[in-house]
CSV table of C-alpha atoms in Angstrom, one decimal:
chain,number,residue,atom,x,y,z
A,182,MET,CA,20.1,-10.2,24.1
A,183,ALA,CA,21.4,-7.0,25.7
A,184,GLY,CA,24.0,-6.6,22.9
A,185,LYS,CA,21.5,-6.9,20.2
A,186,ARG,CA,19.3,-4.4,21.9
A,187,LYS,CA,22.1,-1.8,21.9
A,188,ARG,CA,22.8,-2.3,18.3
A,189,LYS,CA,19.2,-1.9,17.3
A,190,ASN,CA,18.3,0.5,20.0
A,191,GLY,CA,15.8,2.7,18.1
A,192,ALA,CA,13.5,0.1,16.8
A,193,GLU,CA,13.5,-2.2,19.7
A,194,ARG,CA,13.1,0.3,22.5
A,195,ARG,CA,10.0,1.6,20.8
A,196,GLY,CA,8.5,-1.9,21.0
A,197,ILE,CA,9.3,-2.6,24.6
A,198,HIS,CA,6.7,-1.0,27.0
A,199,PRO,CA,8.4,1.2,29.6
A,200,ARG,CA,6.5,-0.6,32.4
A,201,ASN,CA,7.6,-4.0,31.1
A,202,ARG,CA,10.0,-5.3,33.8
A,203,TYR,CA,12.3,-6.5,31.0
A,204,SER,CA,12.6,-3.1,29.3
A,205,ASP,CA,15.8,-2.2,31.0
A,206,ASN,CA,16.6,-5.6,32.5
A,207,PRO,CA,16.5,-8.4,30.0
A,208,PRO,CA,16.5,-11.9,31.4
A,209,ASP,CA,19.9,-12.9,32.7
A,210,PHE,CA,20.3,-16.5,31.6
A,211,GLY,CA,23.4,-17.0,33.7
A,212,LEU,CA,21.7,-15.9,36.9
A,213,LEU,CA,18.6,-18.0,36.1
A,214,ALA,CA,20.8,-21.1,35.4
A,215,SER,CA,22.5,-20.6,38.8
A,216,LEU,CA,19.1,-20.3,40.6
A,217,TYR,CA,17.2,-23.0,38.8
A,218,PRO,CA,19.1,-26.3,38.1
A,219,SER,CA,16.4,-27.4,35.6
A,220,PHE,CA,17.3,-24.5,33.4
A,221,GLU,CA,21.1,-24.8,33.6
A,222,PRO,CA,21.5,-27.6,31.0
A,223,TYR,CA,20.0,-25.3,28.3
A,224,VAL,CA,22.4,-22.5,28.9
A,225,PHE,CA,25.8,-22.2,27.0
A,226,TYR,CA,28.3,-19.4,26.7
A,227,SER,CA,29.4,-17.6,23.6
A,228,ARG,CA,33.1,-16.8,22.9
A,229,ASP,CA,32.7,-13.4,24.5
A,230,GLY,CA,31.3,-15.0,27.7
A,231,ARG,CA,27.6,-14.2,27.2
A,232,PRO,CA,25.1,-16.8,28.4
A,233,LYS,CA,22.8,-17.9,25.6
A,234,ILE,CA,20.1,-20.6,24.8
A,235,ASP,CA,19.3,-22.5,21.6
A,236,TRP,CA,16.1,-20.8,20.4
A,237,THR,CA,15.4,-23.7,18.1
A,238,ASP,CA,15.1,-26.1,21.1
A,239,PHE,CA,11.5,-26.2,22.3
A,240,ASN,CA,12.5,-27.7,25.6
A,241,ALA,CA,14.9,-24.7,26.2
A,242,THR,CA,12.3,-22.1,25.3
A,243,ARG,CA,9.6,-23.8,27.4
A,244,GLU,CA,12.0,-24.0,30.4
A,245,LEU,CA,12.9,-20.4,30.0
A,246,THR,CA,9.2,-19.4,30.1
A,247,ARG,CA,8.7,-21.6,33.2
A,248,VAL,CA,11.5,-20.0,35.2
A,249,LEU,CA,10.7,-16.5,34.1
A,250,LEU,CA,7.1,-16.9,35.2
A,251,LEU,CA,8.3,-18.4,38.5
A,252,HIS,CA,11.2,-16.0,39.2
A,253,ASP,CA,9.6,-12.7,38.1
A,254,HIS,CA,5.9,-13.3,38.7
A,255,GLY,CA,5.6,-16.0,41.3
A,256,LEU,CA,3.6,-18.3,38.9
A,257,GLU,CA,3.7,-22.0,38.7
A,258,TRP,CA,3.4,-23.0,35.0
A,259,TRP,CA,3.8,-25.9,32.5
A,260,ILE,CA,2.6,-27.1,29.1
A,261,PRO,CA,2.9,-30.5,27.4
A,262,ASP,CA,5.1,-31.1,24.4
A,263,GLY,CA,4.0,-29.4,21.2
A,264,GLN,CA,1.7,-26.8,22.7
A,265,LEU,CA,2.4,-23.1,21.9
A,266,CYS,CA,5.1,-21.7,24.2
A,267,PRO,CA,4.8,-18.0,24.8
A,268,THR,CA,7.6,-15.5,25.3
A,269,VAL,CA,7.0,-13.7,28.6
A,270,PRO,CA,8.5,-10.2,27.7
A,271,ASN,CA,6.4,-9.9,24.5
A,272,ARG,CA,3.2,-11.1,26.2
A,273,SER,CA,3.8,-8.6,29.0
A,274,ASN,CA,4.0,-5.8,26.4
A,275,TYR,CA,0.5,-6.6,25.3
A,276,ILE,CA,-0.8,-6.6,28.9
A,277,HIS,CA,0.7,-3.2,29.6
A,278,TRP,CA,-0.6,-1.7,26.3
A,279,ILE,CA,-4.1,-2.7,27.3
A,280,GLU,CA,-3.5,-1.2,30.7
A,281,ASP,CA,-2.7,2.1,28.8
A,282,LEU,CA,-5.9,1.8,26.8
A,283,LEU,CA,-8.0,1.3,30.0
A,284,ALA,CA,-6.3,4.2,31.7
A,285,SER,CA,-7.0,6.5,28.7
A,286,ASP,CA,-10.0,8.8,28.9
A,287,THR,CA,-10.7,8.4,25.2
A,288,ILE,CA,-13.3,5.7,25.9
A,289,PRO,CA,-14.9,6.0,29.3
A,290,ALA,CA,-15.4,3.0,31.5
A,291,ASN,CA,-18.8,1.3,31.0
A,292,ARG,CA,-19.0,-0.9,34.1
A,293,ALA,CA,-19.6,-0.3,37.7
A,294,ASP,CA,-17.4,-3.0,39.2
A,295,GLY,CA,-15.0,-0.7,41.1
A,296,ASP,CA,-11.4,-0.9,40.1
A,297,VAL,CA,-11.4,-4.5,39.0
A,298,LYS,CA,-11.0,-4.8,35.2
A,299,LYS,CA,-12.4,-7.8,33.4
A,300,GLY,CA,-10.9,-9.2,30.2
A,301,PHE,CA,-11.7,-12.0,27.7
A,302,ASP,CA,-8.8,-13.9,26.2
A,303,ILE,CA,-9.8,-15.5,22.9
A,304,GLY,CA,-8.0,-18.8,22.5
A,305,THR,CA,-6.2,-18.8,25.8
A,306,GLY,CA,-4.4,-22.0,24.9
A,307,ALA,CA,-2.8,-24.5,27.3
A,308,ASN,CA,-0.4,-21.8,28.4
A,309,CYS,CA,-3.1,-19.4,29.6
A,310,ILE,CA,-0.4,-16.8,29.6
A,311,TYR,CA,-2.5,-13.6,29.3
A,312,PRO,CA,-4.9,-14.4,32.2
A,313,LEU,CA,-2.0,-15.5,34.4
A,314,LEU,CA,0.0,-12.3,33.7
A,315,GLY,CA,-3.0,-9.9,33.8
A,316,ALA,CA,-4.2,-11.4,37.1
A,317,SER,CA,-0.7,-11.6,38.8
A,318,ILE,CA,0.6,-8.2,37.6
A,319,LEU,CA,-2.6,-6.1,37.7
A,320,GLY,CA,-5.2,-8.1,39.6
A,321,TRP,CA,-7.5,-8.3,36.6
A,322,GLN,CA,-10.4,-10.8,36.2
A,323,PHE,CA,-10.4,-13.0,33.1
A,324,VAL,CA,-12.4,-15.4,31.1
A,325,GLY,CA,-10.2,-17.5,28.8
A,326,SER,CA,-11.8,-19.6,26.0
A,327,ASP,CA,-10.6,-22.5,23.9
A,328,ILE,CA,-11.8,-25.5,22.0
A,329,THR,CA,-9.4,-28.5,22.5
A,330,ASP,CA,-9.4,-30.9,25.4
A,331,VAL,CA,-5.6,-30.4,25.9
A,332,ALA,CA,-6.0,-26.6,26.0
A,333,ILE,CA,-8.9,-26.7,28.5
A,334,GLU,CA,-7.2,-29.2,30.7
A,335,TRP,CA,-3.8,-27.5,31.0
A,336,ALA,CA,-5.2,-24.0,31.2
A,337,ASN,CA,-7.2,-25.1,34.2
A,338,ARG,CA,-4.1,-26.8,35.6
A,339,ASN,CA,-2.1,-23.6,35.3
A,340,VAL,CA,-4.9,-21.6,37.0
A,341,GLU,CA,-5.3,-24.1,39.8
A,342,SER,CA,-1.5,-24.3,40.4
A,343,ASN,CA,-1.7,-20.6,41.4
A,344,PRO,CA,-4.4,-20.4,44.2
A,345,HIS,CA,-3.5,-16.8,45.0
A,346,ILE,CA,-5.1,-15.7,41.6
A,347,SER,CA,-7.2,-18.7,40.6
A,348,GLY,CA,-10.4,-16.9,41.8
A,349,LEU,CA,-9.8,-14.3,39.1
A,350,ILE,CA,-9.7,-16.6,36.1
A,351,GLU,CA,-12.5,-18.7,34.5
A,352,ILE,CA,-11.6,-21.1,31.7
A,353,ARG,CA,-14.6,-21.5,29.3
A,354,ARG,CA,-14.9,-24.3,26.8
A,355,VAL,CA,-16.1,-23.5,23.3
A,356,GLY,CA,-18.0,-26.7,22.5
A,357,ALA,CA,-18.3,-28.2,19.1
A,358,GLY,CA,-22.1,-27.8,19.4
A,359,ASP,CA,-21.9,-24.1,20.0
A,360,LYS,CA,-22.8,-22.6,16.6
A,361,MET,CA,-22.0,-19.0,15.9
A,362,CYS,CA,-24.2,-17.2,13.5
A,363,HIS,CA,-23.0,-17.6,10.0
A,364,VAL,CA,-22.3,-14.9,7.5
A,365,GLY,CA,-25.9,-15.0,6.3
A,366,GLU,CA,-27.1,-14.1,9.8
A,367,LEU,CA,-24.9,-11.0,9.7
A,368,GLN,CA,-26.4,-9.7,6.5
A,369,ASN,CA,-28.5,-7.1,8.3
A,370,THR,CA,-25.9,-6.3,11.0
A,371,LEU,CA,-24.6,-3.1,9.5
A,372,LYS,CA,-25.7,-1.1,6.4
A,373,PHE,CA,-23.9,1.7,4.8
A,374,SER,CA,-25.1,4.8,3.2
A,375,ARG,CA,-23.4,5.9,0.0
A,376,GLU,CA,-24.1,8.6,-2.5
A,377,CYS,CA,-24.9,7.7,-6.0
A,378,SER,CA,-22.4,9.4,-8.2
A,379,SER,CA,-23.8,8.5,-11.6
A,380,ASP,CA,-24.5,11.5,-13.9
A,381,SER,CA,-27.8,9.9,-14.9
A,382,SER,CA,-29.1,9.4,-11.4
A,383,ASN,CA,-30.2,11.8,-8.7
A,384,ALA,CA,-27.7,12.5,-5.9
A,385,LYS,CA,-29.4,10.8,-3.1
A,386,ASP,CA,-28.2,8.7,-0.2
A,387,GLN,CA,-28.9,5.1,-0.8
A,388,ASN,CA,-28.5,2.0,1.4
A,389,ASP,CA,-26.3,-0.6,-0.3
A,390,GLY,CA,-27.4,-3.4,2.2
A,391,ARG,CA,-23.9,-4.8,2.7
A,392,SER,CA,-23.1,-6.6,6.0
A,393,ALA,CA,-19.9,-6.1,8.0
A,394,SER,CA,-18.6,-9.4,6.7
A,395,SER,CA,-19.2,-8.4,3.1
A,396,VAL,CA,-17.4,-5.1,3.6
A,397,ILE,CA,-14.4,-6.9,5.1
A,398,GLU,CA,-14.3,-9.6,2.3
A,399,SER,CA,-14.6,-7.0,-0.5
A,400,HIS,CA,-12.2,-4.6,1.1
A,401,SER,CA,-9.4,-7.2,1.5
A,402,GLY,CA,-10.1,-9.1,-1.6
A,403,ALA,CA,-9.8,-12.3,0.4
A,404,SER,CA,-11.7,-15.3,-0.9
A,405,LYS,CA,-11.2,-17.2,2.3
A,406,SER,CA,-13.1,-16.5,5.4
A,407,TYR,CA,-13.0,-17.9,8.9
A,408,ASN,CA,-15.3,-20.9,9.2
A,409,GLY,CA,-14.2,-22.4,12.5
A,410,PRO,CA,-15.7,-22.5,16.0
A,411,PRO,CA,-17.3,-19.5,17.7
A,412,VAL,CA,-15.0,-16.6,18.6
A,413,LEU,CA,-17.0,-14.1,20.7
A,414,LEU,CA,-20.7,-14.6,19.6
A,415,GLY,CA,-22.0,-17.7,21.2
A,416,VAL,CA,-19.2,-17.7,23.8
A,417,VAL,CA,-19.9,-14.4,25.6
A,418,LYS,CA,-23.0,-14.9,27.8
A,419,ASP,CA,-26.1,-12.7,27.7
A,420,GLY,CA,-25.7,-9.8,30.1
A,421,GLU,CA,-21.9,-10.1,30.4
A,422,ASN,CA,-19.8,-6.9,30.0
A,423,PHE,CA,-16.0,-6.7,29.7
A,424,ASP,CA,-13.4,-4.0,29.7
A,425,PHE,CA,-11.5,-5.6,26.9
A,426,CYS,CA,-10.9,-8.7,24.8
A,427,MET,CA,-7.5,-9.8,23.6
A,428,CYS,CA,-6.2,-12.4,21.2
A,429,ASN,CA,-3.1,-14.0,19.9
A,430,PRO,CA,-4.7,-15.3,16.6
A,431,PRO,CA,-3.6,-18.1,14.4
A,432,PHE,CA,-1.2,-16.3,12.1
A,433,PHE,CA,-0.9,-18.8,9.3
A,434,GLU,CA,-3.0,-20.7,6.7
A,435,THR,CA,-0.9,-23.9,6.8
A,436,MET,CA,1.5,-25.6,9.2
A,437,HIS,CA,4.2,-25.5,6.5
A,438,GLU,CA,3.9,-21.7,6.5
A,439,ALA,CA,4.1,-21.7,10.3
A,440,GLY,CA,7.3,-23.6,10.3
A,441,LEU,CA,9.2,-21.5,7.9
A,442,ASN,CA,11.3,-19.7,10.5
A,443,PRO,CA,14.3,-22.0,11.3
A,444,LYS,CA,15.7,-19.8,14.0
A,445,THR,CA,13.0,-20.4,16.6
A,446,SER,CA,10.9,-23.2,18.1
A,447,CYS,CA,7.9,-22.2,20.1
A,448,GLY,CA,5.8,-25.2,19.4
A,449,GLY,CA,2.2,-24.8,18.5
A,450,THR,CA,-0.6,-27.1,17.3
A,451,SER,CA,-2.6,-26.6,14.1
A,452,GLU,CA,-5.5,-25.3,16.2
A,453,GLU,CA,-3.2,-22.6,17.7
A,454,MET,CA,-1.3,-21.7,14.6
A,455,VAL,CA,-3.5,-22.2,11.5
A,456,CYS,CA,-6.9,-21.3,10.2
A,457,SER,CA,-8.5,-20.8,6.8
A,458,GLY,CA,-7.5,-17.3,5.6
A,459,GLY,CA,-4.9,-16.9,8.3
A,460,GLU,CA,-4.8,-14.1,10.8
A,461,HIS,CA,-6.7,-11.7,8.5
A,462,ALA,CA,-9.7,-14.0,8.3
A,463,PHE,CA,-9.6,-14.7,12.1
A,464,ILE,CA,-9.4,-11.0,13.1
A,465,ALA,CA,-12.0,-10.2,10.5
A,466,ARG,CA,-14.3,-12.6,12.3
A,467,ILE,CA,-13.6,-10.8,15.6
A,468,ILE,CA,-14.5,-7.5,13.9
A,469,GLU,CA,-17.8,-9.1,12.6
A,470,ASP,CA,-18.6,-10.2,16.2
A,471,SER,CA,-17.7,-6.8,17.6
A,472,VAL,CA,-20.1,-5.1,15.2
A,473,LYS,CA,-22.8,-7.4,16.7
A,474,LEU,CA,-21.7,-7.1,20.3
A,475,LYS,CA,-20.8,-3.4,20.2
A,476,ASP,CA,-20.7,-2.0,23.7
A,477,THR,CA,-20.4,-5.4,25.4
A,478,PHE,CA,-16.7,-4.6,25.3
A,479,ARG,CA,-15.1,-1.3,26.0
A,480,TRP,CA,-12.1,-2.2,23.9
A,481,TYR,CA,-11.7,-5.0,21.3
A,482,THR,CA,-8.0,-5.9,20.7
A,483,SER,CA,-5.9,-8.4,18.8
A,484,MET,CA,-2.3,-9.0,18.1
A,485,VAL,CA,-1.4,-8.9,14.4
A,486,GLY,CA,1.6,-10.6,12.8
A,487,ARG,CA,1.9,-8.8,9.4
A,488,LYS,CA,2.1,-5.0,8.9
A,489,LEU,CA,0.2,-5.2,5.6
A,490,ASN,CA,-2.7,-7.0,7.4
A,491,LEU,CA,-2.7,-4.3,10.1
A,492,ASN,CA,-3.1,-1.5,7.5
A,493,ILE,CA,-6.0,-3.3,5.8
A,494,LEU,CA,-7.7,-4.2,9.1
A,495,VAL,CA,-7.5,-0.6,10.3
A,496,SER,CA,-9.2,0.6,7.1
A,497,GLU,CA,-11.9,-2.1,7.5
A,498,LEU,CA,-12.6,-1.0,11.1
A,499,TRP,CA,-13.4,2.6,10.0
A,500,LYS,CA,-15.6,1.2,7.3
A,501,VAL,CA,-17.8,-0.7,9.8
A,502,GLY,CA,-18.2,2.2,12.1
A,503,ALA,CA,-15.6,2.0,14.9
A,504,THR,CA,-15.4,5.2,16.8
A,505,VAL,CA,-11.7,4.8,17.8
A,506,VAL,CA,-8.9,2.7,16.3
A,507,LYS,CA,-5.5,2.4,17.8
A,508,THR,CA,-2.3,0.5,16.9
A,509,THR,CA,1.1,-0.1,18.5
A,510,GLU,CA,4.2,-2.2,17.8
A,511,PHE,CA,5.6,-5.0,20.0
A,512,VAL,CA,9.3,-5.8,19.5
A,513,GLN,CA,11.2,-8.7,21.0
A,514,GLY,CA,14.6,-9.5,19.6
A,515,ARG,CA,14.2,-9.5,15.9
A,516,THR,CA,10.5,-10.2,15.9
A,517,SER,CA,7.9,-7.5,15.5
A,518,ARG,CA,4.2,-7.9,16.2
A,519,TRP,CA,1.5,-5.2,16.2
A,520,GLY,CA,-1.4,-4.5,18.5
A,521,LEU,CA,-4.8,-3.4,17.1
A,522,ALA,CA,-7.5,-2.0,19.3
A,523,TRP,CA,-11.0,-0.5,18.5
A,524,SER,CA,-14.2,0.5,20.2
A,525,PHE,CA,-17.8,1.3,19.2
A,526,LEU,CA,-18.4,3.4,22.4
A,527,PRO,CA,-18.7,7.2,22.0
A,528,ALA,CA,-15.4,8.9,22.5
A,529,SER,CA,-15.4,11.1,25.6
A,530,ARG,CA,-13.4,13.8,23.7
A,531,LYS,CA,-13.2,14.7,20.1
A,532,ILE,CA,-10.0,13.5,18.3
A,533,ILE,CA,-8.7,15.9,15.6
A,534,PRO,CA,-6.0,14.5,13.4
A,535,SER,CA,-3.8,17.6,13.8
A,536,HIS,CA,-3.6,16.8,17.5
A,537,LYS,CA,-2.4,13.2,17.0
A,538,ILE,CA,1.3,13.0,17.0
A,539,GLU,CA,1.4,9.4,16.0
A,540,GLU,CA,-0.7,9.8,12.9
A,541,ASN,CA,2.2,10.0,10.5
A,542,ASN,CA,1.3,6.8,8.6
A,543,LEU,CA,-2.0,6.8,6.8
A,544,SER,CA,-3.6,4.4,4.3
A,545,PHE,CA,-6.8,3.8,2.3
A,546,MET,CA,-8.0,1.3,-0.2
A,547,LEU,CA,-9.0,1.8,-3.9
A,548,GLU,CA,-11.5,-0.9,-4.8
A,549,GLY,CA,-13.3,-1.8,-8.0
A,550,LEU,CA,-10.6,-0.4,-10.4
A,551,GLN,CA,-11.0,-1.1,-14.1
A,552,CYS,CA,-8.4,-3.6,-15.5
A,553,GLN,CA,-6.7,-0.8,-17.4
A,554,HIS,CA,-5.9,1.1,-14.2
A,555,SER,CA,-2.7,-0.2,-12.6
A,556,ALA,CA,-0.7,0.8,-9.5
A,557,PHE,CA,1.6,2.8,-11.7
A,558,HIS,CA,-1.4,4.8,-13.2
A,559,VAL,CA,-2.5,5.7,-9.7
A,560,LEU,CA,1.1,6.7,-8.8
A,561,GLN,CA,1.3,8.9,-11.9
A,562,SER,CA,-2.0,10.5,-11.0
A,563,VAL,CA,-0.7,11.3,-7.5
A,564,GLU,CA,2.4,13.0,-9.0
A,565,SER,CA,0.3,14.9,-11.6
A,566,TYR,CA,-2.2,16.1,-9.1
A,567,ILE,CA,0.4,17.3,-6.6
A,568,ARG,CA,2.5,19.0,-9.2
A,569,LYS,CA,-0.5,21.2,-10.1
A,570,SER,CA,0.2,23.1,-6.8
A,571,GLY,CA,3.8,23.6,-7.8
A,572,ALA,CA,5.1,21.1,-5.1
A,573,SER,CA,8.2,19.1,-5.8
A,574,CYS,CA,7.6,15.4,-6.7
A,575,LYS,CA,10.1,12.6,-7.3
A,576,LEU,CA,8.5,9.5,-8.7
A,577,ASP,CA,10.3,6.1,-8.3
A,578,ALA,CA,8.7,3.6,-10.7
A,579,VAL,CA,10.8,0.7,-9.3
A,580,THR,CA,9.5,1.0,-5.7
A,581,PHE,CA,6.2,2.6,-6.6
A,582,LYS,CA,6.5,5.7,-4.5
A,583,VAL,CA,6.4,9.4,-4.9
A,584,ASP,CA,8.4,11.7,-2.5
A,585,ILE,CA,6.8,15.1,-2.2
A,586,THR,CA,8.0,18.4,-0.8
A,587,ALA,CA,5.4,21.2,-0.5
A,588,SER,CA,5.8,24.7,0.8
A,589,LYS,CA,3.1,26.4,2.9
A,590,ASP,CA,1.6,28.1,-0.1
A,591,GLN,CA,1.6,24.9,-2.0
A,592,ILE,CA,-0.1,23.1,0.9
A,593,ASP,CA,-2.8,25.8,0.8
A,594,ALA,CA,-3.2,25.3,-3.0
A,595,ILE,CA,-3.6,21.6,-2.6
A,596,LEU,CA,-6.2,21.9,0.2
A,597,LYS,CA,-8.2,24.6,-1.6
A,598,THR,CA,-8.4,22.6,-4.8
A,599,GLU,CA,-12.1,21.6,-5.3
A,600,THR,CA,-12.9,18.0,-5.8
A,601,THR,CA,-15.5,16.7,-8.2
A,602,ASP,CA,-18.4,17.3,-5.8
A,603,ASN,CA,-17.4,21.0,-5.5
A,604,ARG,CA,-16.4,20.7,-1.8
A,605,SER,CA,-13.0,21.3,-0.4
A,606,GLU,CA,-11.6,18.2,1.4
A,607,ALA,CA,-10.9,20.2,4.5
A,608,ALA,CA,-14.5,21.4,4.8
A,609,SER,CA,-15.9,18.0,4.0
A,610,TYR,CA,-13.9,16.2,6.7
A,611,HIS,CA,-13.1,18.8,9.2
A,612,PRO,CA,-15.5,21.7,9.3
A,613,GLU,CA,-13.9,22.8,12.5
A,614,LEU,CA,-10.7,23.6,10.6
A,615,ASN,CA,-11.4,26.6,8.3
A,616,ILE,CA,-8.7,26.0,5.7
A,617,SER,CA,-10.1,28.7,3.3
A,618,SER,CA,-9.4,31.4,5.8
A,619,SER,CA,-6.1,33.0,6.7
A,620,SER,CA,-2.9,31.0,7.1
A,621,ASN,CA,-2.8,31.7,10.8
A,622,ASP,CA,-5.5,29.0,11.3
A,623,PHE,CA,-2.7,26.4,11.2
A,624,PRO,CA,-1.0,25.7,14.5
A,625,ILE,CA,2.4,25.4,13.0
A,626,GLN,CA,3.6,26.9,9.7
A,627,PRO,CA,6.5,24.8,8.4
A,628,ASP,CA,8.7,26.0,5.7
A,629,ALA,CA,8.1,22.8,3.9
A,630,LEU,CA,6.1,19.6,4.5
A,631,ARG,CA,7.8,16.4,3.2
A,632,PHE,CA,5.8,13.1,2.8
A,633,ARG,CA,5.8,9.9,0.7
A,634,VAL,CA,3.0,8.2,-1.1
A,635,LEU,CA,3.3,4.4,-2.0
A,636,VAL,CA,0.9,2.3,-3.9
A,637,PHE,CA,0.6,-1.5,-3.4
A,638,GLN,CA,-1.3,-4.0,-5.6
A,639,LEU,CA,-3.2,-6.3,-3.3
A,640,ASN,CA,-5.2,-8.2,-5.9
A,641,PRO,CA,-6.9,-7.4,-9.3
A,642,GLY,CA,-9.0,-4.3,-8.9
A,643,THR,CA,-7.8,-3.5,-5.4
A,644,LEU,CA,-4.9,-1.2,-4.4
A,645,LEU,CA,-3.6,0.0,-1.1
A,646,VAL,CA,-2.4,3.6,-1.0
A,647,ARG,CA,-0.2,4.5,1.9
A,648,GLY,CA,1.2,7.9,3.0
A,649,THR,CA,4.1,8.5,5.4
A,650,SER,CA,5.0,11.9,6.8
A,651,LEU,CA,8.8,12.5,6.7
A,652,GLU,CA,8.6,15.3,9.2
A,653,ARG,CA,9.4,14.8,12.9
A,654,GLU,CA,7.5,17.8,14.2
A,655,SER,CA,4.2,16.8,15.7
A,656,GLY,CA,2.4,19.9,14.5
A,657,THR,CA,2.6,18.9,10.9
A,658,ALA,CA,0.6,15.7,11.4
A,659,GLY,CA,-2.7,17.6,10.9
A,660,LEU,CA,-1.6,19.1,7.6
A,661,PHE,CA,-0.3,15.8,6.3
A,662,SER,CA,-3.6,14.1,7.3
A,663,LEU,CA,-5.7,16.7,5.5
A,664,ILE,CA,-3.7,16.5,2.4
A,665,PHE,CA,-3.8,12.7,2.4
A,666,GLN,CA,-7.6,12.7,3.0
A,667,HIS,CA,-7.9,15.1,0.1
A,668,LEU,CA,-5.9,12.8,-2.1
A,669,GLU,CA,-8.1,9.9,-1.2
A,670,GLU,CA,-11.2,11.6,-2.5
A,671,VAL,CA,-9.5,12.7,-5.7
A,672,LEU,CA,-8.2,9.2,-6.5
A,673,THR,CA,-11.5,7.6,-5.5
A,674,ASN,CA,-13.5,9.9,-7.7
A,675,LYS,CA,-11.1,9.3,-10.6
A,676,PHE,CA,-10.6,5.5,-10.4
A,677,CYS,CA,-13.4,4.0,-8.5
A,678,ARG,CA,-16.5,4.6,-10.7
A,679,GLY,CA,-19.7,4.9,-8.8
A,680,ARG,CA,-17.9,5.1,-5.5
A,681,VAL,CA,-18.0,8.3,-3.3
A,682,LEU,CA,-16.4,8.5,0.1
A,683,ALA,CA,-18.6,8.3,3.2
A,684,ASN,CA,-18.6,11.3,5.5
A,685,ALA,CA,-16.0,9.7,7.8
A,686,PRO,CA,-12.5,9.4,6.5
A,687,SER,CA,-11.2,5.9,6.0
A,688,CYS,CA,-7.5,6.8,6.1
A,689,LYS,CA,-6.3,6.4,9.6
A,690,LEU,CA,-3.1,5.8,11.4
A,691,GLY,CA,-1.2,2.7,10.5
A,692,ARG,CA,1.8,3.1,12.8
C-alpha cells in the first residue's frame, strides 16, 4: 500500500484527509498479523517482502476492518457474511471532512446543545461504521437508520458491544409502513421564477410551477426515480434538528453492475448496493427531502461514486435553491469517491467566486435542445464566440474540447460583450465586481488565462458543458468563473429556446 501511494502521490494524498490517522501511516499488515492471530492467516508476503492481503477474499477484508477498528479505535465490531464491509481509512476521510464543514463559519451552527454535534446516518447498515467512528473519534451523537432486520440487529449489536459510546448512538428502524410523501406531494415544494423570452410575449417573471423532483428529473434526463422506503422525510421526527446527515448510497442499478470489479470483495446485499436509478436517483431523493426539511439540518451530505453524477447533482442543487454547495474527493488505493455537501441556511459570509481557490472546475446543463443541435454544434459555438475577442482557440473534435488562451485585453473583450438581454454577464451575476471600469479592478492581472471547455452528450436534448481552468494561480479563478458564467448565458440564449438563466448562476465548482 505504501509503495503505491508513493507512485501515485499527487492524486492519492489529495484524497487522504490530513487528520486521518492513516494519512502518513497506512495499516501495517505484518504488525497486525503479529498482534492478532485471527488476522494472520489472511496475510501473505510478496517477492519483495511486503505483507499483503487478498482483496477479493471477503473474509480477509472483513477481518482487516475488525482489527483496524479494534487496534486503532478501541471498537468491538463484526458483521455476518454477505453484509457490506466498509474500509476504515476511506470512511474516516468522510468523518473528518464533515468535521471541517462543521468547523467552517460558512454556515453558522443552528443548535444550542453545547459542543456535542448530532448527525444522521442514512442507511447505516449492519456495519454502523459512521456512527461508531464519529462517536469514538469525535464524541458525536448519531441516529442511524435502516430497513432490514439484519441491518437493525447487527447495528444494535455493534453499538451495544461498545458501552463507552453506546449512549451516543440510536438505531432507528424505517418500517415498511412508514410512507414518505410521493412525488405528487412535492409538487408545491418549490417553484421557480423564469423570464419569458419569447418575442411575442411581455418580459415578465412567471412561475413555472415545477417541483424540486421535476427539476431533478428533467435536469438529469433520468427516467428512473427512487421509489423505495423513506430516506429522511418520515424518518426524522418532528422537532428534531441535526448538524448534518451523511450517506453511503446504493451506487448501482443492478447487482450485476455492482459485481463488475473483480479486484475487490466488500460484500453487500441488494438493499445496500442497488436501487432503481442507482446513486443519482437515491441522492436526488435526499435532495428532494432536503428541500422540504430545509434548516432541520445544518449540512446535508452524501458520498458519490461517479464524477459525472457529482457534476449533475451540483448543478441540480443550485437549481433548487441551495445557499452553499461543496465537494471533495476521497481516495483510497485506486478507488476514488466524492463527497457532496449542501445547505439551505443563510451563509454567514458572502462567497465571491474570485475568492474561491478551488473553483477551477465549473459546469452547467443545456436542456431542451432541438434535435439538429449536437454537442459538436455547441462546441463550434464556443470556439466562434471566444474567437471574436481575438483569443486563441484549439478545437479537438475527437475529444469534444476547446482549449482557450486569452490575454487580459481579450478577457476584457469577452466580459464586456453584451448578451441578448443587453446586460453584461459580470453585472448580471456579480454587481459588486465592476468589470466595465478600469483593469485595476481585477485582483490579479495574468499575462494570459488558459482554460478548457468540454461538451458531453447526456441524453437527447441535454448536454453537460464543463470548464476547467488550466492555471494554478488562485487569483485567476474569479476571472475564469466570470467568463464561464458569461458563456453559459450565451449558449443558453442561443440553443435553449424559451429558457433564460435565473438570477443565480448554475455553474458551480465540480472539483
